[in-house]
Short mmCIF file of C-alpha atoms in Angstrom, two decimals:
data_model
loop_
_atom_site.label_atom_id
_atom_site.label_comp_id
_atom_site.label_asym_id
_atom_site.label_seq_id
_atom_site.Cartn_x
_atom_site.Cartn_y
_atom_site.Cartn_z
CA UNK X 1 6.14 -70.66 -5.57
CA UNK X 2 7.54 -67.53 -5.63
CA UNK X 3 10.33 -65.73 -7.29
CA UNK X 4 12.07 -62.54 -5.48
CA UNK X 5 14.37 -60.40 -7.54
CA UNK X 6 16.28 -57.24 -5.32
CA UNK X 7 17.49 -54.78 -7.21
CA UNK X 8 20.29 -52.37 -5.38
CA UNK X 9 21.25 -49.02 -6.22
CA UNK X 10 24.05 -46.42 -5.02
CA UNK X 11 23.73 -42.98 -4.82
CA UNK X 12 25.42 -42.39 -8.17
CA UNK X 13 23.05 -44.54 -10.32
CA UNK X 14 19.82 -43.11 -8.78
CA UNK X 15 21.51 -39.63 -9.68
CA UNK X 16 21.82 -40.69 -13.19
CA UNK X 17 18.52 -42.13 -13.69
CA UNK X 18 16.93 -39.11 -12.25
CA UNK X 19 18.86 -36.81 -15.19
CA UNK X 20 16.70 -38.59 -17.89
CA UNK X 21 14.18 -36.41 -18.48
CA UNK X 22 11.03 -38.16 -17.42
CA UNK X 23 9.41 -38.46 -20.69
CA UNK X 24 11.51 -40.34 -22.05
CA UNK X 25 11.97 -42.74 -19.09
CA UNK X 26 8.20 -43.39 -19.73
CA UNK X 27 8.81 -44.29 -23.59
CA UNK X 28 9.24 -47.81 -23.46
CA UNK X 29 5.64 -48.34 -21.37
CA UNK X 30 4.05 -46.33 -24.13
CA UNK X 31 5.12 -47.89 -26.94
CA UNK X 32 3.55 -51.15 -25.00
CA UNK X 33 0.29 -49.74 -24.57
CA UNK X 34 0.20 -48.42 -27.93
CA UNK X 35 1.02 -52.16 -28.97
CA UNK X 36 -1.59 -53.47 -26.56
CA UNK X 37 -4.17 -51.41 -28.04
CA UNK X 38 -4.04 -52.20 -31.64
CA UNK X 39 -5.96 -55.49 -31.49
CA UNK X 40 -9.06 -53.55 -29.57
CA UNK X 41 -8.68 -51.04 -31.72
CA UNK X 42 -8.90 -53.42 -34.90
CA UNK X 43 -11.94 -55.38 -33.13
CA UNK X 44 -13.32 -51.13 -32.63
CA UNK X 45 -13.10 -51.19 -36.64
CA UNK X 46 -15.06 -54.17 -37.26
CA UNK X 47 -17.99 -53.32 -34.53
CA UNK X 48 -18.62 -50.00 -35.89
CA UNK X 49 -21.15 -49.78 -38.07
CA UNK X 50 -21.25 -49.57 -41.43
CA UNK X 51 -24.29 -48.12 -43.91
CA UNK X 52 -22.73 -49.70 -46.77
CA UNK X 53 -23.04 -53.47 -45.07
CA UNK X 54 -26.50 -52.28 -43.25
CA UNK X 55 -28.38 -50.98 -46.11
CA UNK X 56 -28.96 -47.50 -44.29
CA UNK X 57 -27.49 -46.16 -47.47
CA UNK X 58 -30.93 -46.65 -49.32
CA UNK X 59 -32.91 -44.83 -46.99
CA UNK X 60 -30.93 -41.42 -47.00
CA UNK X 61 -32.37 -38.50 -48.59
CA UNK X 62 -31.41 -37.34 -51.74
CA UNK X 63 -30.07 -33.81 -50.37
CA UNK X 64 -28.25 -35.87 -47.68
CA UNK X 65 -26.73 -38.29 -50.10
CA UNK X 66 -25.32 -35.54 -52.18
CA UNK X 67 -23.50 -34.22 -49.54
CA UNK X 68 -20.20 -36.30 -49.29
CA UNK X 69 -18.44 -34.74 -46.51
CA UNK X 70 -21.14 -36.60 -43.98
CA UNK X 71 -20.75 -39.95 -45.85
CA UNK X 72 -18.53 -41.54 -43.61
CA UNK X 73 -17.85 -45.51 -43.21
CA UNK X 74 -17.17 -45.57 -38.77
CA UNK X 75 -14.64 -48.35 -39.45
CA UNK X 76 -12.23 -46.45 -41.31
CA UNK X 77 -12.43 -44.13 -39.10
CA UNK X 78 -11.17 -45.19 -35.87
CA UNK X 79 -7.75 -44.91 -34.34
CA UNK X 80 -5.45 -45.33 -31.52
CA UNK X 81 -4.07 -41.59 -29.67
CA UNK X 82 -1.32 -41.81 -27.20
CA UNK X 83 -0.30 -39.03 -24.88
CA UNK X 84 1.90 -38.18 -22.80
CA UNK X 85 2.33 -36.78 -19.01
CA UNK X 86 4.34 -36.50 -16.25
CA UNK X 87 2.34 -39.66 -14.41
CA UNK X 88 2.42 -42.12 -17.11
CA UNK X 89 0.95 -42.60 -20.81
CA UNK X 90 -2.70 -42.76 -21.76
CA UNK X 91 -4.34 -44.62 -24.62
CA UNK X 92 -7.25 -43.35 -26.16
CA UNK X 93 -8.83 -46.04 -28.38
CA UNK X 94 -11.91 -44.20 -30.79
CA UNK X 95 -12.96 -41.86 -33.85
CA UNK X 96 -10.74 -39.94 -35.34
CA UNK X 97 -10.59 -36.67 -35.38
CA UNK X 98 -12.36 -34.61 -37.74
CA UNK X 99 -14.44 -37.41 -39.77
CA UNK X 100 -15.30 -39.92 -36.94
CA UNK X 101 -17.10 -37.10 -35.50
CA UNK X 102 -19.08 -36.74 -37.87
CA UNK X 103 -20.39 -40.68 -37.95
CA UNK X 104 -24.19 -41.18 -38.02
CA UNK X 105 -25.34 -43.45 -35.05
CA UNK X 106 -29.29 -44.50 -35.29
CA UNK X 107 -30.41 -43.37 -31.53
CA UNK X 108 -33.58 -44.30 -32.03
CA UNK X 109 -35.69 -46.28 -29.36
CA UNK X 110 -35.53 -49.55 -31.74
CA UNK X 111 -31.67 -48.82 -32.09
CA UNK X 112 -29.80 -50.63 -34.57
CA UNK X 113 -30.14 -54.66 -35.29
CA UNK X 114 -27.04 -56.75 -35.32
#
């Protein structure tokens, strides 16, 4: 089963469709991705890690603990970017800029235990 749907246009319709600037022709698709990407974006939050929940808290120096601008919890910390171009709309699902930057990942070769 299939469904067909034509859609026919005159010269005078495809002229005023082509005066919309093409941004905003492409606003309605973005606002869809952006709505698309808010439940990855939430499951993002509760993957990243966290050294309040882990316990890596404990084993930070005490120089490193003092400094506050590095203690960062990754969950609060990511977001959802949109941008726009003249092909389409991207979604960029991630940290956000500055403080998810500056999140502390354990990279070493035990990595860390879920």
């Amino acid at each position: 089963m299939s469904i067909k749907i034509d859609f026919t246009f005159d010269e005078y319709q495809i002229a005023k469709l082509t005066q919309i600037p093409e941004l905003l022709r492409l606003g309605p698709a973005e606002r869809c991705l952006k709505a698309m990407a808010k439940p990855i974006a939430e499951r993002a939050k509760s993957l990243a890690p966290s050294s309040r929940v882990t316990g890596t808290r404990k084993k930070w120096s005490a120089k490193f603990n003092k400094d506050a601008k590095w203690q960062i919890d990754s969950g609060k910390q990511m977001g959802i970017k949109t941008i726009r171009h003249n092909k389409g709309a991207r979604v960029y699902i991630g940290a956000k800029w500055p403080k998810g930057n500056k999140q502390q990942f354990d990279a070493s070769p035990k990595g860390r235990r879920h």
